[in-house]
Short mmCIF file of C-alpha atoms and ligand atoms in Angstrom, two decimals:
data_model
loop_
_atom_site.label_atom_id
_atom_site.label_comp_id
_atom_site.label_asym_id
_atom_site.label_seq_id
_atom_site.Cartn_x
_atom_site.Cartn_y
_atom_site.Cartn_z
CA UNK I 1 -5.44 3.37 21.03
CA UNK I 2 -7.62 0.84 23.11
CA UNK I 3 -11.00 -0.04 22.12
CA UNK I 4 -10.53 1.28 18.68
CA UNK I 5 -13.09 0.67 16.09
CA UNK I 6 -12.78 0.41 12.43
CA UNK I 7 -15.86 2.24 12.16
CA UNK I 8 -14.08 5.40 13.04
CA UNK I 9 -11.55 5.42 10.46
CA UNK I 10 -14.33 4.55 7.70
CA UNK I 11 -16.13 7.57 8.98
CA UNK I 12 -13.16 9.96 9.25
CA UNK I 13 -12.12 8.82 5.68
CA UNK I 14 -15.64 9.71 4.31
CA UNK I 15 -15.93 12.94 6.55
CA UNK I 16 -12.41 14.16 5.47
CA UNK I 17 -12.35 13.18 1.93
CA UNK I 18 -9.84 10.29 2.25
CA UNK I 19 -11.75 7.36 0.91
CA UNK I 20 -15.43 7.14 -0.38
CA UNK I 21 -17.63 4.08 -1.06
CA UNK I 22 -17.36 3.28 -4.76
CA UNK I 23 -20.32 4.40 -7.08
CA UNK I 24 -21.90 6.21 -4.00
CA UNK I 25 -24.67 7.99 -5.83
CA UNK I 26 -26.00 4.77 -7.32
CA UNK I 27 -26.15 3.03 -3.77
CA UNK I 28 -22.61 1.90 -4.14
CA UNK I 29 -20.98 -1.22 -5.79
CA UNK I 30 -20.23 -3.74 -2.79
CA UNK I 31 -16.59 -3.61 -1.56
CA UNK I 32 -15.49 -0.87 -3.79
CA UNK I 33 -13.48 2.29 -2.85
CA UNK I 34 -12.49 5.52 -4.11
CA UNK I 35 -9.81 7.35 -2.91
CA UNK I 36 -10.68 11.32 -2.43
CA UNK I 37 -8.17 14.28 -2.49
CA UNK I 38 -6.41 13.30 0.94
CA UNK I 39 -6.55 9.53 0.27
CA UNK I 40 -4.73 9.78 -3.10
CA UNK I 41 -2.03 11.90 -1.41
CA UNK I 42 -1.55 9.61 1.42
CA UNK I 43 -1.58 6.61 -1.18
CA UNK I 44 1.07 8.15 -3.33
CA UNK I 45 3.18 8.95 -0.41
CA UNK I 46 3.24 5.52 0.63
CA UNK I 47 4.00 4.38 -2.92
CA UNK I 48 6.83 6.97 -3.09
CA UNK I 49 8.24 5.96 0.47
CA UNK I 50 8.26 2.42 -0.92
CA UNK I 51 10.05 3.13 -4.40
CA UNK I 52 12.50 5.31 -2.72
CA UNK I 53 13.30 2.59 -0.07
CA UNK I 54 13.54 -0.37 -2.58
CA UNK I 55 14.67 1.32 -6.00
CA UNK I 56 16.27 4.97 -5.50
CA UNK I 57 18.19 4.29 -2.30
CA UNK I 58 19.76 0.94 -3.66
CA UNK I 59 22.10 0.03 -6.23
CA UNK I 60 20.57 -3.33 -7.01
CA UNK I 61 16.74 -2.98 -7.92
CA UNK I 62 15.37 -1.51 -10.93
CA UNK I 63 11.83 -0.55 -11.61
CA UNK I 64 9.36 -1.33 -14.16
CA UNK I 65 5.66 -1.18 -15.11
CA UNK I 66 3.92 -4.17 -17.14
CA UNK I 67 0.57 -4.36 -18.34
CA UNK I 68 -2.32 -5.44 -16.51
CA UNK I 69 -3.61 -7.40 -19.41
CA UNK I 70 -1.10 -10.58 -20.55
CA UNK I 71 -1.11 -13.39 -22.61
CA UNK I 72 -3.58 -16.11 -21.48
CA UNK I 73 -0.56 -18.68 -21.44
CA UNK I 74 1.26 -16.37 -18.75
CA UNK I 75 -1.36 -17.64 -16.24
CA UNK I 76 -1.23 -21.25 -17.30
CA UNK I 77 2.50 -21.23 -16.79
CA UNK I 78 2.04 -19.36 -13.57
CA UNK I 79 -0.06 -22.18 -12.37
CA UNK I 80 -2.87 -19.68 -11.70
CA UNK I 81 -5.47 -21.43 -14.19
CA UNK I 82 -4.83 -24.81 -12.34
CA UNK I 83 -4.44 -23.56 -8.71
CA UNK I 84 -5.38 -20.29 -8.04
CA UNK I 85 -8.80 -20.87 -6.29
CA UNK I 86 -10.80 -20.90 -3.11
CA UNK I 87 -12.88 -23.73 -2.01
CA UNK I 88 -16.59 -22.03 -1.51
CA UNK I 89 -19.94 -23.15 -0.23
CA UNK I 90 -23.37 -21.50 -1.25
CA UNK I 91 -26.31 -21.19 1.08
CA UNK I 92 -29.32 -22.95 -0.63
CA UNK I 93 -31.66 -20.56 1.15
CA UNK I 94 -30.18 -16.95 1.42
CA UNK I 95 -27.77 -17.38 -1.65
CA UNK I 96 -24.81 -16.04 0.19
CA UNK I 97 -21.23 -17.43 -0.49
CA UNK I 98 -18.72 -18.47 2.04
CA UNK I 99 -15.12 -19.70 1.78
CA UNK I 100 -15.14 -23.15 3.22
CA UNK I 101 -11.96 -22.77 5.51
CA UNK I 102 -13.94 -20.00 7.30
CA UNK I 103 -16.84 -22.38 8.15
CA UNK I 104 -17.05 -24.12 11.67
CA UNK I 105 -20.20 -26.16 10.35
CA UNK I 106 -19.47 -27.08 6.62
CA UNK I 107 -23.09 -27.89 6.35
CA UNK I 108 -25.10 -25.03 7.57
CA UNK I 109 -25.22 -21.41 6.74
CA UNK I 110 -23.61 -19.25 9.43
CA UNK I 111 -26.17 -16.41 8.65
CA UNK I 112 -29.40 -18.06 8.29
CA UNK I 113 -29.07 -21.68 9.25
CA UNK I 114 -29.92 -22.97 5.83
CA UNK I 115 -28.38 -25.75 4.01
CA UNK I 116 -24.80 -25.10 2.48
CA UNK I 117 -23.86 -26.82 -1.14
CA UNK I 118 -21.01 -29.23 -1.44
CA UNK I 119 -17.62 -27.43 -1.31
CA UNK I 120 -16.71 -26.50 -4.86
CA UNK I 121 -13.36 -24.63 -6.28
CA UNK I 122 -13.74 -21.08 -7.41
CA UNK I 123 -11.00 -19.33 -9.72
CA UNK I 124 -10.13 -16.08 -8.48
CA UNK I 125 -9.20 -14.50 -11.68
CA UNK I 126 -11.38 -11.96 -13.58
CA UNK I 127 -11.75 -13.26 -17.27
CA UNK I 128 -12.52 -11.08 -20.03
CA UNK I 129 -12.38 -11.01 -24.08
CA UNK I 130 -9.77 -8.87 -25.97
CA UNK I 131 -10.68 -7.73 -29.19
CA UNK I 132 -14.22 -7.78 -31.24
CA UNK I 133 -14.35 -11.66 -31.82
CA UNK I 134 -15.17 -14.00 -28.71
CA UNK I 135 -13.13 -16.77 -29.69
CA UNK I 136 -10.61 -19.19 -27.59
CA UNK I 137 -7.59 -16.87 -28.34
CA UNK I 138 -9.23 -13.62 -27.07
CA UNK I 139 -9.71 -14.93 -23.53
CA UNK I 140 -7.40 -12.66 -21.31
CA UNK I 141 -7.42 -12.42 -17.48
CA UNK I 142 -7.06 -9.08 -15.59
CA UNK I 143 -3.59 -9.85 -13.46
CA UNK I 144 -4.19 -11.46 -9.95
CA UNK I 145 -0.47 -10.23 -8.95
CA UNK I 146 1.97 -7.95 -10.68
CA UNK I 147 4.76 -10.35 -10.14
CA UNK I 148 4.30 -12.14 -13.46
CA UNK I 149 4.88 -9.20 -15.50
CA UNK I 150 8.55 -8.95 -13.96
CA UNK I 151 9.30 -12.48 -14.70
CA UNK I 152 8.19 -12.47 -18.34
CA UNK I 153 10.39 -9.31 -18.96
CA UNK I 154 13.35 -11.17 -17.17
CA UNK I 155 15.21 -11.63 -20.52
CA UNK I 156 14.49 -8.08 -21.68
CA UNK I 157 15.88 -6.61 -18.45
CA UNK I 158 18.92 -8.87 -18.83
CA UNK I 159 19.48 -7.98 -22.59
CA UNK I 160 18.87 -4.26 -22.00
CA UNK I 161 20.66 -3.57 -18.42
CA UNK I 162 22.99 -6.48 -18.02
CA UNK I 163 22.31 -6.78 -13.98
CA UNK I 164 24.30 -9.25 -12.09
CA UNK I 165 23.09 -11.38 -9.36
CA UNK I 166 21.75 -10.67 -7.01
CA UNK I 167 19.74 -8.15 -8.39
CA UNK I 168 15.85 -7.08 -8.19
CA UNK I 169 12.78 -5.90 -10.14
CA UNK I 170 10.15 -3.46 -8.40
CA UNK I 171 6.86 -2.76 -9.42
CA UNK I 172 3.72 -1.05 -8.20
CA UNK I 173 0.30 -1.62 -9.86
CA UNK I 174 -3.30 -2.83 -9.91
CA UNK I 175 -4.14 -6.37 -9.32
CA UNK I 176 -7.58 -8.14 -9.35
CA UNK I 177 -8.91 -11.19 -7.45
CA UNK I 178 -12.49 -12.13 -7.67
CA UNK I 179 -12.37 -12.83 -3.60
CA UNK I 180 -15.09 -14.88 -2.05
CA UNK I 181 -15.32 -12.67 1.02
CA UNK I 182 -13.89 -9.34 0.62
CA UNK I 183 -14.46 -6.89 3.49
CA UNK I 184 -12.96 -4.89 6.24
CA UNK I 185 -13.05 -1.51 4.46
CA UNK I 186 -10.03 -1.55 2.14
CA UNK I 187 -8.39 -4.58 3.69
CA UNK I 188 -9.82 -6.92 1.28
CA UNK I 189 -11.31 -5.92 -2.08
CA UNK I 190 -11.50 -7.32 -5.47
CA UNK I 191 -9.36 -4.43 -7.04
CA UNK I 192 -6.34 -3.33 -5.38
CA UNK I 193 -2.63 -2.29 -5.63
CA UNK I 194 0.26 -4.05 -4.91
CA UNK I 195 4.11 -3.10 -4.34
CA UNK I 196 6.44 -6.10 -5.37
CA UNK I 197 9.87 -6.87 -5.51
CA UNK I 198 11.38 -9.98 -7.39
CA UNK I 199 14.91 -10.56 -6.20
CA UNK I 200 16.86 -12.77 -8.15
CA UNK I 201 19.57 -14.70 -6.47
CA UNK I 202 22.09 -17.35 -6.52
CA UNK I 203 20.21 -20.76 -5.30
CA UNK I 204 22.79 -21.37 -2.54
CA UNK I 205 21.96 -17.68 -1.18
CA UNK I 206 18.05 -18.02 -1.12
CA UNK I 207 17.91 -18.55 2.48
CA UNK I 208 19.99 -15.81 3.56
CA UNK I 209 18.09 -13.41 1.15
CA UNK I 210 14.92 -14.58 2.50
CA UNK I 211 15.93 -13.60 6.04
CA UNK I 212 17.42 -10.28 4.79
CA UNK I 213 14.16 -9.41 2.94
CA UNK I 214 11.84 -10.24 5.90
CA UNK I 215 13.80 -7.86 8.11
CA UNK I 216 14.11 -5.15 5.52
CA UNK I 217 10.41 -5.12 4.96
CA UNK I 218 9.87 -5.31 8.69
CA UNK I 219 11.99 -2.33 9.31
CA UNK I 220 10.36 -0.31 6.52
CA UNK I 221 7.14 -0.18 8.18
CA UNK I 222 8.62 0.61 11.53
CA UNK I 223 10.68 3.50 9.98
CA UNK I 224 7.48 5.00 8.77
CA UNK I 225 5.93 5.28 12.17
CA UNK I 226 4.18 1.96 12.66
CA UNK I 227 4.19 0.80 16.42
CA UNK I 228 6.40 -1.95 17.21
CA UNK I 229 3.82 -3.66 19.34
CA UNK I 230 1.48 -3.76 16.09
CA UNK I 231 3.45 -5.40 14.02
CA UNK I 232 4.66 -9.25 13.89
CA UNK I 233 6.34 -11.96 11.82
CA UNK I 234 4.14 -15.09 11.02
CA UNK I 235 6.06 -17.93 9.01
CA UNK I 236 3.44 -20.11 7.09
CA UNK I 237 2.80 -23.55 7.87
CA UNK I 238 3.65 -25.99 4.98
CA UNK I 239 -0.06 -26.52 4.26
CA UNK I 240 -0.70 -22.94 3.91
CA UNK I 241 2.11 -22.15 1.18
CA UNK I 242 0.88 -20.85 -2.12
CA UNK I 243 1.65 -23.49 -4.85
CA UNK I 244 4.68 -21.51 -6.11
CA UNK I 245 6.46 -21.00 -2.64
CA UNK I 246 9.07 -22.90 -0.63
CA UNK I 247 8.76 -20.76 2.44
CA UNK I 248 6.64 -17.56 3.37
CA UNK I 249 6.52 -15.19 6.18
CA UNK I 250 3.63 -12.71 6.72
CA UNK I 251 4.41 -9.43 8.12
CA UNK I 252 1.17 -8.91 9.93
CA UNK I 253 -0.36 -5.70 11.48
CA UNK I 254 -2.88 -5.75 14.58
CA UNK I 255 -5.79 -4.31 12.68
CA UNK I 256 -8.93 -3.46 14.62
CA UNK I 257 -10.46 -7.00 13.33
CA UNK I 258 -7.30 -8.76 14.72
CA UNK I 259 -3.65 -9.55 13.29
CA UNK I 260 -3.56 -9.77 9.62
CA UNK I 261 -1.62 -9.96 6.64
CA UNK I 262 0.14 -6.87 5.68
CA UNK I 263 2.98 -8.29 3.41
CA UNK I 264 4.18 -11.57 2.40
CA UNK I 265 7.90 -12.59 2.01
CA UNK I 266 8.08 -15.61 0.01
CA UNK I 267 11.01 -17.84 -1.49
CA UNK I 268 9.54 -18.65 -4.85
CA UNK I 269 12.55 -20.82 -5.83
CA UNK I 270 12.87 -21.16 -9.69
CA UNK I 271 9.52 -22.20 -10.30
CA UNK I 272 8.45 -19.10 -12.13
CA UNK I 273 11.60 -18.71 -14.34
CA UNK I 274 11.25 -22.61 -15.18
CA UNK I 275 7.67 -22.26 -16.00
CA UNK I 276 7.99 -19.46 -18.22
CA UNK I 277 10.83 -21.27 -20.22
CA UNK I 278 8.69 -24.22 -20.70
CA UNK I 279 5.73 -22.60 -21.71
CA UNK I 280 7.18 -19.93 -23.89
CA UNK I 281 9.95 -21.86 -25.45
CA UNK I 282 12.32 -19.09 -24.40
CA UNK I 283 15.54 -19.93 -22.23
CA UNK I 284 15.28 -17.67 -19.19
CA UNK I 285 18.59 -19.15 -17.52
CA UNK I 286 21.02 -16.69 -16.12
CA UNK I 287 24.48 -16.78 -17.71
CA UNK I 288 27.03 -16.58 -14.93
CA UNK I 289 30.38 -14.97 -16.56
CA UNK I 290 32.52 -16.29 -13.59
CA UNK I 291 31.62 -20.05 -13.84
CA UNK I 292 30.37 -19.86 -17.65
CA UNK I 293 27.31 -21.89 -16.22
CA UNK I 294 23.75 -21.29 -17.09
CA UNK I 295 20.95 -22.07 -14.44
CA UNK I 296 17.67 -20.48 -13.18
CA UNK I 297 18.14 -17.97 -10.23
CA UNK I 298 16.08 -18.48 -6.98
CA UNK I 299 13.48 -15.34 -6.54
CA UNK I 300 12.88 -13.97 -3.03
CA UNK I 301 9.62 -11.96 -3.21
CA UNK I 302 8.54 -9.27 -0.82
CA UNK I 303 5.04 -8.45 -1.91
CA UNK I 304 2.89 -5.89 -0.15
CA UNK I 305 -0.38 -4.37 -0.49
CA UNK I 306 -0.84 -0.59 -1.18
CA UNK I 307 -4.30 -0.43 0.24
CA UNK I 308 -3.67 -2.67 3.37
CA UNK I 309 -0.66 -0.39 3.93
CA UNK I 310 -2.77 2.77 3.78
CA UNK I 311 -5.14 1.33 6.27
CA UNK I 312 -2.44 0.17 8.58
CA UNK I 313 -0.55 3.70 8.43
CA UNK I 314 -4.18 5.17 9.26
CA UNK I 315 -5.21 3.02 12.06
CA UNK I 316 -1.75 3.38 13.78
CA UNK I 317 -1.78 7.11 13.33
CA UNK I 318 -5.33 7.70 14.78
CA UNK I 319 -5.24 9.40 17.87
CA UNK I 320 -7.86 10.86 20.56
CA UNK I 321 -6.62 13.23 23.20
CA UNK I 322 -8.37 15.33 25.84
CA UNK I 323 -7.60 18.97 25.12
CA UNK I 324 -9.53 20.98 28.07
CA UNK I 325 -13.12 19.85 27.86
CA UNK I 326 -12.74 18.86 24.12
CA UNK I 327 -11.45 15.73 22.32
CA UNK I 328 -8.96 16.42 19.84
CA UNK I 329 -8.66 13.67 16.91
CA UNK I 330 -5.58 13.78 15.41
CA UNK I 331 -3.72 11.60 12.67
CA UNK I 332 -0.13 11.09 13.82
CA UNK I 333 1.18 10.12 10.48
CA UNK I 334 4.78 10.07 9.61
CA UNK I 335 5.91 13.28 7.78
CA UNK I 336 6.70 11.30 4.60
CA UNK I 337 3.32 10.09 4.49
CA UNK I 338 1.28 13.25 5.64
CA UNK I 339 -1.06 14.16 2.67
CA UNK I 340 -0.48 17.77 3.50
CA UNK I 341 2.60 19.13 5.00
CA UNK I 342 1.70 22.73 5.74
CA UNK I 343 -1.57 24.82 6.33
CA UNK I 344 -1.72 28.58 6.10
CA UNK I 345 -4.53 30.06 8.04
CA UNK I 346 -5.35 33.89 8.51
CA UNK I 347 -6.64 34.84 12.10
CA UNK I 348 -9.10 37.09 10.61
CA UNK I 349 -10.79 36.66 7.44
CA UNK I 350 -12.28 40.12 7.37
CA UNK I 351 -8.92 41.85 7.38
CA UNK I 352 -7.96 41.75 3.60
CA UNK I 353 -4.47 42.80 4.41
CA UNK I 354 -3.95 39.86 6.66
CA UNK I 355 -5.72 37.57 3.95
CA UNK I 356 -3.48 38.84 1.10
CA UNK I 357 -0.45 38.11 3.19
CA UNK I 358 -1.39 34.61 3.97
CA UNK I 359 -2.04 33.92 0.53
CA UNK I 360 1.00 35.19 -0.47
CA UNK I 361 2.94 32.85 1.99
CA UNK I 362 0.72 30.03 0.74
CA UNK I 363 1.88 30.59 -2.85
CA UNK I 364 5.58 30.67 -1.75
CA UNK I 365 5.47 27.55 0.41
CA UNK I 366 3.65 25.82 -2.52
CA UNK I 367 6.62 25.91 -4.39
CA UNK I 368 8.70 23.67 -1.83
CA UNK I 369 5.83 21.82 0.24
CA UNK I 370 2.38 20.82 -0.15
CA UNK I 371 0.60 23.59 1.32
CA UNK I 372 -3.02 24.67 1.57
CA UNK I 373 -4.69 27.96 2.44
CA UNK I 374 -7.91 27.76 4.53
CA UNK I 375 -10.02 30.56 5.76
CA UNK I 376 -13.41 28.93 6.11
CA UNK I 377 -13.87 29.00 9.86
CA UNK I 378 -12.66 30.07 13.32
CA UNK I 379 -8.96 29.39 14.06
CA UNK I 380 -9.90 26.43 16.62
CA UNK I 381 -12.00 24.78 14.06
CA UNK I 382 -9.19 25.29 11.32
CA UNK I 383 -6.68 23.76 13.65
CA UNK I 384 -8.91 20.57 14.58
CA UNK I 385 -9.62 19.95 10.82
CA UNK I 386 -5.91 20.04 9.97
CA UNK I 387 -5.25 17.64 13.01
CA UNK I 388 -7.72 15.36 11.61
CA UNK I 389 -6.13 14.96 8.34
CA UNK I 390 -2.68 14.81 9.82
CA UNK I 391 -1.16 18.16 8.61
CA UNK I 392 2.23 18.57 10.16
CA UNK I 393 2.27 22.49 10.46
CA UNK I 394 -0.22 25.33 10.71
CA UNK I 395 0.94 28.72 9.93
CA UNK I 396 -1.13 31.55 11.33
CA UNK I 397 -1.21 34.90 9.90
CA UNK I 398 -2.30 37.54 12.57
CA UNK I 399 -2.57 41.39 12.78
CA UNK I 400 0.80 41.31 14.51
CA UNK I 401 2.17 39.66 11.44
CA UNK I 402 1.49 42.83 9.53
CA UNK I 403 3.82 44.94 11.46
CA UNK I 404 6.73 42.21 12.69
CA UNK I 405 6.76 40.15 9.49
CA UNK I 406 6.45 37.03 11.76
CA UNK I 407 3.97 34.37 11.93
CA UNK I 408 2.89 31.78 14.25
CA UNK I 409 4.02 27.76 13.63
CA UNK I 410 1.93 25.19 15.33
CA UNK I 411 3.11 21.80 15.54
CA UNK I 412 0.59 19.12 14.97
CA UNK I 413 1.64 16.59 17.72
CA UNK I 414 3.04 18.64 20.54
CA UNK I 415 0.51 21.75 19.60
CA UNK I 416 3.67 23.87 20.85
CA UNK I 417 3.68 27.22 18.83
CA UNK I 418 6.91 29.07 17.80
CA UNK I 419 7.19 32.67 16.40
CA UNK I 420 9.13 32.62 13.27
CA UNK I 421 10.14 35.57 10.98
CA UNK I 422 8.54 34.96 7.46
CA UNK I 423 11.82 35.26 5.86
CA UNK I 424 12.80 32.28 7.90
CA UNK I 425 9.87 30.21 7.31
CA UNK I 426 11.23 28.07 4.55
CA UNK I 427 14.21 27.34 6.51
CA UNK I 428 12.34 26.42 9.66
CA UNK I 429 10.15 24.14 7.78
CA UNK I 430 13.04 22.58 5.60
CA UNK I 431 14.74 21.51 8.88
CA UNK I 432 11.60 19.63 10.06
CA UNK I 433 10.34 18.07 6.68
CA UNK I 434 13.29 17.06 4.81
N1 GAP D 501 3.02 -12.16 -5.76
C1 GAP D 501 2.50 -12.83 -4.27
C2 GAP D 501 1.23 -12.41 -4.08
O1 GAP D 501 0.42 -11.92 -4.62
P1 GAP D 501 -0.36 -12.31 -1.97
O2 GAP D 501 0.07 -12.75 -0.46
O3 GAP D 501 -1.29 -13.19 -2.69
O4 GAP D 501 1.15 -12.60 -2.64
C3 GAP D 501 0.48 -10.22 -1.68
O5 GAP D 501 -0.50 -10.98 -2.16
C4 GAP D 501 -0.21 -8.72 -1.09
O6 GAP D 501 -1.18 -8.06 -1.75
C5 GAP D 501 -0.70 -9.20 0.38
O7 GAP D 501 0.13 -9.29 1.35
C6 GAP D 501 -1.95 -7.90 0.55
O8 GAP D 501 -1.05 -7.09 1.15
C7 GAP D 501 -2.12 -7.80 -0.78
N2 GAP D 501 -3.54 -8.27 -1.23
C8 GAP D 501 -3.51 -9.68 -1.70
N3 GAP D 501 -4.96 -9.78 -1.79
C9 GAP D 501 -5.62 -8.76 -1.56
C10 GAP D 501 -6.89 -8.15 -1.60
N4 GAP D 501 -8.07 -8.98 -2.10
N5 GAP D 501 -7.34 -6.90 -1.26
C11 GAP D 501 -6.37 -6.14 -0.86
N6 GAP D 501 -5.04 -6.28 -0.86
C12 GAP D 501 -4.67 -7.62 -1.21
#
């Protein structure tokens, strides 16, 4: 919608229990966010939709879940110890820190005008120590990407599952980066979740699969309801490429603060497998049965952010429409993403028979759908509340229901109402939600 502000989403998220600022009662910890009851459902649904699309519906991708803590050598091999840094400058007066690339004037603080320090490299990995003794060997990092967990398990996967090229590994998990300038709500944080695929191909096929994955991933967002005009592709210029990449295309979303990266699809070449072979001393080459050759496959990597997707889906779904003299706020989330599918609402809560029937219907629907019961307000208010959290269908139980065993079903998007027999309720919902 036009004139959209991020504040509207932040406020809705807090008001309705999607996302709260972290450590709230202690005044908050800057740029940390906690997912509340609706937020966790939405986030889980995003992850489930991704897993379904890239693992369950395909024959060529296997899922896995590696640890956050890995051997420190992993990050030497990957190049992160040497190359994963931002250049930063500090203000000598107000002590604020800035990414050098973001500064128009590299010598003056953009906030207070104070003098800036020389630009210095700042490694983005969080360091910690493992075990009771703090020596060289106890150094570990919180992983800055989930990808490496898949590369270091390449041999285990080959030995246990014997996949043939091309094949992929998929993983969802937390990653940590000590970002110099986090911000824009859950867009850039220091703790976040990634959904990554490492797709191993014959080197000669790398360009073709790179194009293929750019399209596949672009369409995934469209299929889950993101408006086409809010999505675009941006190929990287040579100088912006990460140290491991030969090519990269960002899938960008038109956020309220401008076009920004939602996901990157990169051609990582054979960089990672070669590096890990060299650093671990293990031969990570693939043996091709047909040609009897050993070689390092190339890797095409679609790497998306769970939290960024959640934000894009929220922004894209947010709508305000005039209904009589009122403004209706509605989250038009895709049916697979909506946190709650059905709400059962008794029209009169002072009629025990109605309440009893509504609760019975809720219990029955809960066996099949994510369904809630709510009787904490007048019906108009209950509808508005469910619209704001994106609930797809509201089932209203009224006096008439006691006699004709029928209920009213209201569609979130059209507000159209149907009268349906209680016996046929599951069938009605199944047709629309499956
Ligand atoms: N393995 C490749 C890789 O990590 P990346 O472009 O640095 O590539 C991939 O990150 C995705 O992870 C991004 O497109 C974004 O969605 C998400 N991401 C990266 N840094 C993030 C941060 N600080 N906060 C939230 N999401 C982030």
